[in-house]
Tab-separated table of C-alpha atoms and ligand atoms in Angstrom:
chain	number	residue	atom	x	y	z
S	1	MET	CA	136.644	114.112	76.214
S	2	ASN	CA	134.360	111.096	75.979
S	3	THR	CA	131.600	111.088	78.610
S	4	GLU	CA	129.219	108.650	76.952
S	5	GLU	CA	128.959	106.414	79.927
S	6	SER	CA	128.090	109.300	82.200
S	7	LYS	CA	125.439	110.473	79.713
S	8	LYS	CA	123.935	107.026	79.692
S	9	LEU	CA	123.862	106.736	83.460
S	10	PHE	CA	122.417	110.229	83.892
S	11	LYS	CA	119.632	109.452	81.478
S	12	GLU	CA	118.699	106.357	83.344
S	13	SER	CA	119.054	108.109	86.778
S	14	GLY	CA	116.537	110.658	85.590
S	15	ASN	CA	113.876	107.868	85.984
S	16	CYS	CA	115.096	106.972	89.457
S	17	PHE	CA	115.907	110.259	91.149
S	18	PRO	CA	114.478	113.782	90.722
S	19	GLY	CA	116.729	115.444	88.191
S	20	GLY	CA	118.834	112.282	88.132
S	21	VAL	CA	120.605	113.104	91.359
S	22	ASN	CA	120.485	112.869	95.172
S	23	SER	CA	121.451	116.511	95.813
S	24	PRO	CA	120.426	119.249	93.404
S	25	VAL	CA	123.798	121.019	92.611
S	26	ARG	CA	125.147	117.666	91.233
S	27	ALA	CA	122.754	117.871	88.251
S	28	PHE	CA	124.723	120.760	86.617
S	29	GLY	CA	121.483	122.700	86.453
S	30	SER	CA	123.083	126.113	86.542
S	31	VAL	CA	125.951	125.371	84.145
S	32	GLY	CA	124.127	123.075	81.755
S	33	GLY	CA	125.495	119.785	80.306
S	34	THR	CA	125.749	116.346	81.826
S	35	PRO	CA	127.345	115.630	85.226
S	36	VAL	CA	130.147	113.198	85.210
S	37	PHE	CA	129.573	110.055	87.172
S	38	ILE	CA	132.383	109.398	89.570
S	39	LYS	CA	133.760	105.876	89.793
S	40	LYS	CA	136.615	106.367	92.206
S	41	ALA	CA	138.947	108.872	93.806
S	42	GLU	CA	142.473	108.883	95.070
S	43	GLY	CA	144.472	111.709	96.642
S	44	SER	CA	143.643	114.873	94.713
S	45	HIS	CA	142.210	113.116	91.657
S	46	ILE	CA	138.815	111.697	90.813
S	47	PHE	CA	138.010	109.326	87.938
S	48	ASP	CA	134.717	109.101	86.052
S	49	GLU	CA	132.849	106.155	84.605
S	50	ASP	CA	134.427	106.794	81.120
S	51	GLY	CA	137.909	106.521	82.632
S	52	ASN	CA	138.615	110.383	82.529
S	53	GLU	CA	140.787	111.704	85.219
S	54	TYR	CA	140.361	115.045	86.952
S	55	ILE	CA	142.176	117.197	89.514
S	56	ASP	CA	139.389	117.588	92.103
S	57	TYR	CA	138.602	120.989	93.730
S	58	VAL	CA	135.154	119.910	94.952
S	59	ASN	CA	136.510	117.568	97.509
S	60	SER	CA	133.098	116.132	98.213
S	61	TRP	CA	132.227	119.724	99.149
S	62	GLY	CA	134.895	119.907	101.803
S	63	PRO	CA	135.245	116.731	103.931
S	64	CYS	CA	138.279	115.132	102.237
S	65	ILE	CA	140.827	117.728	103.463
S	66	LEU	CA	143.509	115.055	103.678
S	67	GLY	CA	142.805	113.887	100.131
S	68	HIS	CA	140.542	111.041	98.883
S	69	ALA	CA	141.008	107.572	100.228
S	70	TYR	CA	143.592	108.788	102.739
S	71	LYS	CA	145.069	105.562	103.999
S	72	PRO	CA	144.807	106.056	107.844
S	73	VAL	CA	141.163	107.043	107.533
S	74	VAL	CA	140.332	104.138	105.179
S	75	GLU	CA	142.174	101.757	107.491
S	76	ALA	CA	140.183	103.123	110.545
S	77	VAL	CA	136.916	102.612	108.687
S	78	ARG	CA	137.884	99.052	107.553
S	79	GLU	CA	138.755	98.124	111.098
S	80	ALA	CA	135.594	99.627	112.494
S	81	CYS	CA	133.449	97.856	109.909
S	82	LEU	CA	134.652	94.444	111.094
S	83	SER	CA	133.115	95.115	114.507
S	84	GLY	CA	129.701	95.958	113.151
S	85	LEU	CA	128.220	98.875	111.370
S	86	SER	CA	125.831	100.305	113.864
S	87	TYR	CA	124.634	99.484	117.372
S	88	GLY	CA	122.313	102.339	118.466
S	89	ALA	CA	124.148	102.360	121.789
S	90	PRO	CA	126.904	104.470	123.227
S	91	THR	CA	130.499	103.725	122.263
S	92	ARG	CA	134.010	104.531	123.285
S	93	ARG	CA	134.745	106.122	119.860
S	94	GLU	CA	132.016	108.701	120.280
S	95	LEU	CA	133.627	109.806	123.461
S	96	GLU	CA	137.057	109.898	121.862
S	97	LEU	CA	135.897	112.031	118.912
S	98	GLY	CA	133.942	114.281	121.314
S	99	LYS	CA	137.059	114.901	123.379
S	100	LEU	CA	139.113	115.601	120.368
S	101	ILE	CA	136.589	118.084	119.073
S	102	THR	CA	136.558	119.963	122.423
S	103	GLU	CA	140.419	119.990	122.400
S	104	CYS	CA	140.438	121.587	118.978
S	105	ILE	CA	137.355	123.756	119.503
S	106	PRO	CA	137.228	124.666	123.249
S	107	SER	CA	133.975	126.569	122.928
S	108	MET	CA	132.303	123.185	122.246
S	109	GLU	CA	132.291	122.135	125.836
S	110	MET	CA	129.429	119.757	125.344
S	111	MET	CA	128.040	118.443	122.054
S	112	ARG	CA	125.616	116.112	120.424
S	113	MET	CA	126.464	114.045	117.248
S	114	VAL	CA	124.028	113.772	114.387
S	115	SER	CA	124.290	112.580	110.828
S	116	SER	CA	124.372	115.712	108.691
S	117	GLY	CA	125.047	119.415	108.705
S	118	THR	CA	121.336	119.991	108.182
S	119	GLU	CA	120.457	118.201	111.403
S	120	ALA	CA	123.255	119.893	113.266
S	121	VAL	CA	122.022	123.421	112.498
S	122	MET	CA	118.289	122.530	112.855
S	123	SER	CA	119.010	121.085	116.315
S	124	ALA	CA	121.423	123.918	117.451
S	125	ILE	CA	118.556	126.323	116.704
S	126	ARG	CA	116.084	124.153	118.644
S	127	ALA	CA	118.524	124.158	121.604
S	128	ALA	CA	118.954	127.988	121.395
S	129	ARG	CA	115.203	128.432	121.357
S	130	GLY	CA	114.755	125.993	124.322
S	131	PHE	CA	117.490	127.694	126.333
S	132	THR	CA	116.389	131.328	125.713
S	133	GLY	CA	112.631	130.688	125.644
S	134	ARG	CA	112.511	132.851	122.512
S	135	ASP	CA	111.275	131.984	119.027
S	136	LYS	CA	112.853	134.230	116.446
S	137	ILE	CA	116.205	133.736	114.835
S	138	ILE	CA	118.320	135.923	112.493
S	139	LYS	CA	119.848	134.359	109.416
S	140	PHE	CA	121.823	136.071	106.658
S	141	LYS	CA	120.752	136.282	103.019
S	142	GLY	CA	122.950	133.916	100.939
S	143	CYS	CA	124.048	131.785	103.911
S	144	TYR	CA	123.057	128.113	103.617
S	145	HIS	CA	122.507	126.114	106.777
S	146	GLY	CA	121.050	122.902	105.244
S	147	HIS	CA	117.521	122.159	104.114
S	148	SER	CA	115.480	122.244	107.305
S	149	ASP	CA	112.200	124.078	106.750
S	150	GLY	CA	112.845	127.189	108.860
S	151	LEU	CA	116.194	127.878	107.258
S	152	LEU	CA	115.230	127.688	103.583
S	153	VAL	CA	114.839	131.425	103.340
S	154	LYS	CA	117.223	133.158	100.901
S	155	ALA	CA	119.462	130.210	101.371
S	156	GLY	CA	122.553	130.044	99.246
S	157	SER	CA	124.128	126.992	97.560
S	158	GLY	CA	121.831	124.983	95.256
S	159	ALA	CA	118.804	127.088	96.430
S	160	LEU	CA	120.435	130.214	94.962
S	161	THR	CA	120.545	129.092	91.411
S	162	GLY	CA	117.190	127.300	91.437
S	163	SER	CA	114.162	128.923	89.893
S	164	ALA	CA	112.828	130.006	93.271
S	165	PRO	CA	115.180	130.691	96.192
S	166	ASP	CA	112.503	129.731	98.712
S	167	SER	CA	111.283	126.162	98.522
S	168	ALA	CA	107.845	125.072	97.715
S	169	GLY	CA	106.519	122.633	100.381
S	170	VAL	CA	107.505	124.951	103.275
S	171	PRO	CA	104.390	126.529	104.846
S	172	ALA	CA	104.942	130.291	105.395
S	173	SER	CA	104.198	129.728	109.095
S	174	TYR	CA	107.367	127.620	109.362
S	175	THR	CA	109.521	130.505	108.475
S	176	LYS	CA	107.686	133.321	110.155
S	177	HIS	CA	110.229	133.369	112.975
S	178	THR	CA	113.176	133.494	110.586
S	179	LEU	CA	114.349	137.091	110.265
S	180	LEU	CA	116.657	138.066	107.412
S	181	ALA	CA	119.702	140.213	107.643
S	182	GLY	CA	122.412	141.204	105.135
S	183	TYR	CA	125.854	139.507	105.474
S	184	ASN	CA	128.405	142.122	106.303
S	185	GLN	CA	125.589	144.681	106.847
S	186	GLU	CA	125.636	145.538	110.437
S	187	ASP	CA	122.792	148.025	110.348
S	188	THR	CA	120.368	145.309	109.104
S	189	VAL	CA	121.106	143.228	112.226
S	190	GLU	CA	120.789	146.318	114.450
S	191	GLU	CA	117.346	147.114	112.978
S	192	LEU	CA	116.110	143.602	113.740
S	193	PHE	CA	117.270	143.654	117.335
S	194	PHE	CA	115.755	147.158	117.734
S	195	GLN	CA	112.454	145.890	116.268
S	196	TYR	CA	112.275	142.558	118.283
S	197	PRO	CA	114.168	143.124	121.496
S	198	GLY	CA	113.760	140.148	123.735
S	199	GLU	CA	112.359	137.948	121.048
S	200	ILE	CA	115.450	136.820	119.230
S	201	ALA	CA	116.825	133.456	120.394
S	202	ALA	CA	119.882	133.380	118.220
S	203	VAL	CA	121.892	134.771	115.256
S	204	VAL	CA	123.048	131.949	112.980
S	205	VAL	CA	125.860	132.729	110.564
S	206	GLU	CA	128.500	131.123	108.382
S	207	PRO	CA	131.476	132.855	109.891
S	208	VAL	CA	132.956	132.846	106.360
S	209	ALA	CA	130.018	132.766	103.878
S	210	ALA	CA	130.772	129.910	101.505
S	211	ASN	CA	127.440	129.202	99.848
S	212	MET	CA	127.025	132.329	97.743
S	213	GLY	CA	130.583	131.892	96.438
S	214	LEU	CA	133.134	132.912	98.981
S	215	VAL	CA	132.375	136.083	100.949
S	216	ALA	CA	134.773	136.725	103.844
S	217	PRO	CA	133.443	138.638	106.896
S	218	LYS	CA	134.541	142.217	106.773
S	219	PRO	CA	136.852	143.217	109.640
S	220	GLY	CA	134.770	143.620	112.818
S	221	PHE	CA	131.635	141.934	111.463
S	222	LEU	CA	131.919	138.762	113.621
S	223	GLU	CA	132.913	140.852	116.644
S	224	PHE	CA	129.871	143.000	116.038
S	225	LEU	CA	127.702	139.896	116.048
S	226	ARG	CA	129.323	138.626	119.231
S	227	ASP	CA	128.709	141.972	120.895
S	228	ILE	CA	125.113	142.580	119.798
S	229	THR	CA	123.924	139.043	120.654
S	230	THR	CA	125.440	139.338	124.133
S	231	ARG	CA	123.815	142.712	124.629
S	232	TYR	CA	120.360	141.441	123.764
S	233	GLY	CA	120.605	138.147	125.483
S	234	ALA	CA	120.616	136.151	122.253
S	235	LEU	CA	122.976	133.309	121.298
S	236	LEU	CA	125.519	133.438	118.565
S	237	ILE	CA	125.671	130.236	116.465
S	238	PHE	CA	128.595	129.785	114.148
S	239	ASP	CA	127.724	127.300	111.389
S	240	GLU	CA	131.170	125.867	110.849
S	241	VAL	CA	130.011	122.927	108.695
S	242	ILE	CA	132.430	124.140	106.042
S	243	THR	CA	134.938	126.135	108.073
S	244	GLY	CA	135.352	123.735	110.961
S	245	PHE	CA	138.743	122.009	110.820
S	246	ARG	CA	139.336	123.856	107.560
S	247	MET	CA	140.142	127.492	108.331
S	248	ALA	CA	142.184	126.257	111.240
S	249	LEU	CA	142.099	123.240	113.592
S	250	GLY	CA	139.745	125.355	115.750
S	251	GLY	CA	137.747	126.559	112.674
S	252	ALA	CA	136.831	130.143	111.881
S	253	GLN	CA	136.357	130.919	115.538
S	254	GLU	CA	140.101	130.273	116.047
S	255	TYR	CA	141.056	132.070	112.833
S	256	TYR	CA	139.062	135.248	113.641
S	257	LYS	CA	139.305	134.830	117.483
S	258	VAL	CA	135.510	135.294	118.024
S	259	LYS	CA	133.895	132.736	120.398
S	260	PRO	CA	130.304	131.718	119.607
S	261	ASP	CA	127.839	130.194	122.100
S	262	LEU	CA	126.966	127.237	119.814
S	263	THR	CA	128.868	125.715	116.894
S	264	THR	CA	127.797	123.332	114.178
S	265	LEU	CA	130.114	120.979	112.420
S	266	GLY	CA	129.784	118.436	109.584
S	267	LYS	CA	131.979	117.442	106.629
S	268	ILE	CA	135.538	117.161	107.918
S	269	ALA	CA	134.317	116.163	111.383
S	270	GLY	CA	133.159	112.827	109.814
S	271	GLY	CA	136.152	112.406	107.551
S	272	GLY	CA	133.867	111.843	104.532
S	273	MET	CA	131.304	109.760	106.337
S	274	PRO	CA	127.821	111.192	107.154
S	275	MET	CA	128.327	113.227	110.327
S	276	GLY	CA	127.160	116.420	111.958
S	277	VAL	CA	127.869	117.828	115.464
S	278	TYR	CA	126.347	120.690	117.419
S	279	GLY	CA	127.726	121.884	120.692
S	280	GLY	CA	128.817	124.774	122.822
S	281	ARG	CA	128.449	126.086	126.331
S	282	LYS	CA	127.599	123.360	128.746
S	283	GLU	CA	124.786	125.186	130.371
S	284	ILE	CA	123.158	125.572	126.895
S	285	MET	CA	123.648	122.009	125.846
S	286	GLU	CA	122.217	120.697	129.053
S	287	VAL	CA	118.759	121.711	127.699
S	288	VAL	CA	119.049	118.777	125.207
S	289	SER	CA	117.251	115.503	126.021
S	290	PRO	CA	117.537	113.319	127.999
S	291	LEU	CA	119.066	115.880	130.372
S	292	GLY	CA	116.795	118.792	129.354
S	293	LYS	CA	113.468	119.455	127.663
S	294	VAL	CA	114.689	119.983	124.071
S	295	TYR	CA	114.080	116.752	122.197
S	296	GLN	CA	116.502	115.478	119.633
S	297	ALA	CA	117.488	111.951	118.656
S	298	GLY	CA	118.992	109.799	115.814
S	299	THR	CA	119.092	106.107	115.052
S	300	LEU	CA	122.539	106.360	113.432
S	301	SER	CA	123.840	109.286	115.492
S	302	GLY	CA	127.529	108.804	116.599
S	303	ASN	CA	127.731	105.939	114.155
S	304	PRO	CA	130.794	103.715	114.767
S	305	ILE	CA	132.059	104.017	111.154
S	306	ALA	CA	131.573	107.753	110.948
S	307	THR	CA	133.211	108.363	114.286
S	308	ALA	CA	136.102	106.100	113.318
S	309	ALA	CA	136.604	108.227	110.109
S	310	GLY	CA	136.254	111.402	112.175
S	311	ILE	CA	138.837	110.337	114.740
S	312	ALA	CA	141.396	109.349	112.153
S	313	THR	CA	140.872	112.571	110.291
S	314	VAL	CA	141.052	114.900	113.260
S	315	LYS	CA	144.063	113.072	114.668
S	316	ALA	CA	145.855	113.395	111.379
S	317	LEU	CA	145.111	117.093	111.327
S	318	MET	CA	146.407	117.530	114.875
S	319	GLU	CA	149.613	115.873	113.888
S	320	ARG	CA	150.173	118.319	111.041
S	321	PRO	CA	150.105	121.804	112.436
S	322	ASP	CA	151.768	123.124	109.196
S	323	LEU	CA	148.872	121.853	107.034
S	324	TYR	CA	146.687	124.996	107.331
S	325	SER	CA	149.487	127.334	106.124
S	326	SER	CA	150.369	124.978	103.371
S	327	LEU	CA	146.744	124.831	102.211
S	328	GLU	CA	146.651	128.640	102.358
S	329	LYS	CA	149.793	128.930	100.212
S	330	LYS	CA	148.274	126.558	97.658
S	331	ALA	CA	145.210	128.755	97.566
S	332	ASP	CA	147.311	131.930	97.240
S	333	THR	CA	149.051	130.696	94.063
S	334	LEU	CA	145.691	129.735	92.441
S	335	VAL	CA	144.148	133.047	93.527
S	336	GLN	CA	147.161	134.926	92.075
S	337	THR	CA	146.782	133.167	88.734
S	338	LEU	CA	143.052	133.826	88.638
S	339	LYS	CA	143.566	137.491	89.361
S	340	GLU	CA	146.156	137.672	86.538
S	341	VAL	CA	144.261	135.895	83.892
S	342	LEU	CA	140.800	137.228	84.792
S	343	PRO	CA	141.495	140.892	85.623
S	344	LYS	CA	137.875	141.839	85.343
S	345	ALA	CA	136.582	139.086	87.664
S	346	GLN	CA	136.408	139.223	91.433
S	347	VAL	CA	138.544	136.638	93.266
S	348	ASN	CA	137.565	136.285	96.961
S	349	GLN	CA	139.712	134.424	99.512
S	350	ALA	CA	139.649	133.604	103.224
S	351	GLY	CA	142.377	131.210	104.443
S	352	SER	CA	142.403	128.365	101.997
S	353	LEU	CA	138.849	129.001	100.774
S	354	PHE	CA	138.345	130.914	97.561
S	355	SER	CA	136.093	131.475	94.582
S	356	VAL	CA	135.964	133.543	91.443
S	357	PHE	CA	132.907	135.713	90.548
S	358	PHE	CA	132.341	136.959	87.038
S	359	ALA	CA	131.227	140.256	88.432
S	360	GLU	CA	132.435	143.798	87.755
S	361	HIS	CA	132.276	145.079	91.322
S	362	PRO	CA	133.638	143.627	94.574
S	363	VAL	CA	131.434	140.883	96.006
S	364	VAL	CA	130.907	141.600	99.707
S	365	ASP	CA	127.305	140.354	100.260
S	366	TYR	CA	124.369	138.488	98.774
S	367	GLU	CA	123.261	141.350	96.495
S	368	SER	CA	126.698	141.838	94.932
S	369	ALA	CA	127.106	138.080	94.573
S	370	LEU	CA	123.867	137.882	92.669
S	371	LYS	CA	125.207	140.362	90.126
S	372	SER	CA	127.587	137.699	88.728
S	373	ASP	CA	127.426	136.589	85.187
S	374	THR	CA	126.430	132.936	85.664
S	375	ARG	CA	126.654	132.274	81.911
S	376	MET	CA	130.280	133.268	81.891
S	377	TYR	CA	130.884	131.116	84.890
S	378	ALA	CA	129.310	128.148	82.994
S	379	LYS	CA	131.630	128.591	80.079
S	380	TYR	CA	134.631	128.822	82.292
S	381	PHE	CA	133.574	125.856	84.301
S	382	HIS	CA	133.077	123.678	81.186
S	383	TYR	CA	136.469	124.553	79.753
S	384	LEU	CA	138.092	123.481	83.031
S	385	LEU	CA	136.015	120.297	83.218
S	386	GLU	CA	136.817	119.328	79.610
S	387	HIS	CA	140.485	119.795	80.367
S	388	GLY	CA	140.601	117.673	83.535
S	389	ILE	CA	139.913	120.285	86.260
S	390	TYR	CA	136.835	119.416	88.359
S	391	THR	CA	135.461	122.487	90.074
S	392	ALA	CA	131.978	123.381	91.475
S	393	PRO	CA	129.224	123.342	88.873
S	394	SER	CA	127.818	126.618	90.232
S	395	GLN	CA	128.969	130.224	90.448
S	396	PHE	CA	127.829	130.194	93.979
S	397	GLU	CA	130.028	127.393	95.391
S	398	ILE	CA	133.722	127.527	96.352
S	399	LEU	CA	136.905	125.538	95.620
S	400	PHE	CA	138.378	123.201	98.226
S	401	LEU	CA	141.977	122.199	98.459
S	402	SER	CA	143.356	119.149	100.168
S	403	ALA	CA	146.698	118.049	101.528
S	404	ALA	CA	146.951	115.776	98.517
S	405	HIS	CA	147.125	118.544	95.907
S	406	THR	CA	150.719	118.529	94.564
S	407	GLN	CA	152.757	121.268	92.965
S	408	GLU	CA	152.219	119.414	89.678
S	409	ASP	CA	148.426	119.522	90.215
S	410	LEU	CA	148.580	123.248	90.914
S	411	ASP	CA	150.796	123.980	87.805
S	412	GLU	CA	148.476	122.071	85.609
S	413	THR	CA	145.556	123.818	87.044
S	414	LYS	CA	147.094	127.214	86.525
S	415	ARG	CA	147.941	126.306	82.997
S	416	ILE	CA	144.304	125.353	82.226
S	417	MET	CA	142.876	128.431	84.060
S	418	LYS	CA	144.972	130.600	81.756
S	419	GLU	CA	143.741	128.751	78.691
S	420	ALA	CA	140.199	128.880	79.943
S	421	ALA	CA	140.456	132.747	80.395
S	422	VAL	CA	141.694	133.114	76.749
S	423	ASN	CA	138.877	131.005	75.506
S	424	LEU	CA	136.049	132.895	77.345
N	1	PMP	N1	125.773	124.476	106.811
N	1	PMP	C1	126.698	124.823	105.843
N	1	PMP	C2	127.516	126.073	106.055
N	1	PMP	C3	126.824	124.108	104.700
N	1	PMP	O1	127.674	124.436	103.742
N	1	PMP	C4	126.102	122.903	104.544
N	1	PMP	C5	126.171	122.047	103.299
N	1	PMP	N2	127.135	122.335	102.378
N	1	PMP	C6	125.138	122.606	105.489
N	1	PMP	C7	125.051	123.365	106.612
N	1	PMP	C8	124.349	121.351	105.395
N	1	PMP	O2	125.072	120.197	105.579
N	1	PMP	P1	124.572	118.795	104.973
N	1	PMP	O3	124.577	118.960	103.469
N	1	PMP	O4	125.524	117.829	105.486
N	1	PMP	O5	123.156	118.604	105.477
C-alpha cells in the first residue's frame, strides 16, 4: 500500500503541530508508523490522501453512527450554513435538539450545550460541586472524561499509552480533590465513601468503560454506584459521551436501567460537529448561571450548525428503532470471528461496542487491561490497516460500527481479521 503522500504531510505537520497532530492518539504513537491522512469519507469507508480506501471502524471515535456524510445530516448542515454560522444568541434549533434529547434520555430534564465532551464533563462536575457544596469527586482508573485538569488522573485513552499517565502542566493541587477508585471494584468505592463521608460531591463514571479498551460494567456495578451515591448524598454522573445514543437511544442508562443524576453527552449528539451536552435533574441544573451561582459559558455553545447536525442525527435514530439491534448483530459477528481466530486473546463486548485485548486473562478493570501485549496489538493493527481495515491505533480504544457497514464490509473485515491472526 502506497502512503507516500501521508508520509510527506505527516513530516510537514510535525513542524506545525506537536507530534504532527491535533489530538495525540492520531499520531500512531503506541503502534508506530505513519498515520494516514484522510481526504474524504462516505458511508462506512474512508479514503486517504494517496487514494487508498479503508473500511472504517474508528468512525471519528463514535459520532458518525449513521455512516459518514449521511445525506440528511449533510443537507441539514448545508441548509443551516446558508443562514449564518454562528450568532451567539438563542435559537429555535437549540430548543428543538434539547427537547429531542430529553425525549430520548428522560433523566436529562434540563441541560446546557457546550462544544466538546471535555467541557461537558468539566461543567457537570462544577454543577455537582455547586449543588452539593462538596469538593471531592470519585473517578475510576482507566476512565477518560476529557482533558480538563482535575480529571487527568489515571485517565484512559491517549493518556494511557503516553509515557506518563498523568499530565505535566497540571498542578498537584488541581487534582487533590479527585479520588481514584477501581472500575468494577465496589470495595474501592466503599472505602472512599467511608473515609470521606459528607465530602464527596459526585461519582463520575463511563457506564461502559470504553477508554481502556472495552470493559463492560459487571452485573450490579452501576446499581451499586446508584445506591451508594444516594446513601451518601453524592450525585451520580454518567459520562455518556461515547455510550449516549449508541448503546440505545437512551444511552447506557436505558440499556442498563440505571438513572444517574447528571449525564454528559458529546459525539453523536452533534452528529459529527463539535458538541457536548450536560444535563440532569432540574433542581441540580438550576444552579447553573444565569439562574444559579455556578458559572459556565461558551461563545459557540449551541452553535447553529452543530445543533442542525445533532437534530438530523437524533431524528434519524428515532425513526429507526431497529438500528441498535442491527448494530449489535454486526458486532456479534465480528466478535465471534475474533474469538475464533484469536483464541488466546480477550474479546470484550457491550451492545455494539467491542475491543480485542492481547491479554491472557479476562480484562475486567484497569489493572487487567494494562497487562495487554501492546506490541502484539500494534502488529495486528498494522496488518489490518495495510489490508484496508481502519481500526483504532491503540490497544486501549474500541471499534465503532455504523448503520452504513454492509454485509460485504463485514465479510471482508472477517477475512482480513483471519489473515491477520495467522500472520501474527
Ligand atoms: N468522555 C468520554 C467517555 C470520552 O470518550 C471522551 C473522548 N473520547 C470525552 C469525554 C472527551 O470528549 P472530547 O474529546 O469531545 O472533549
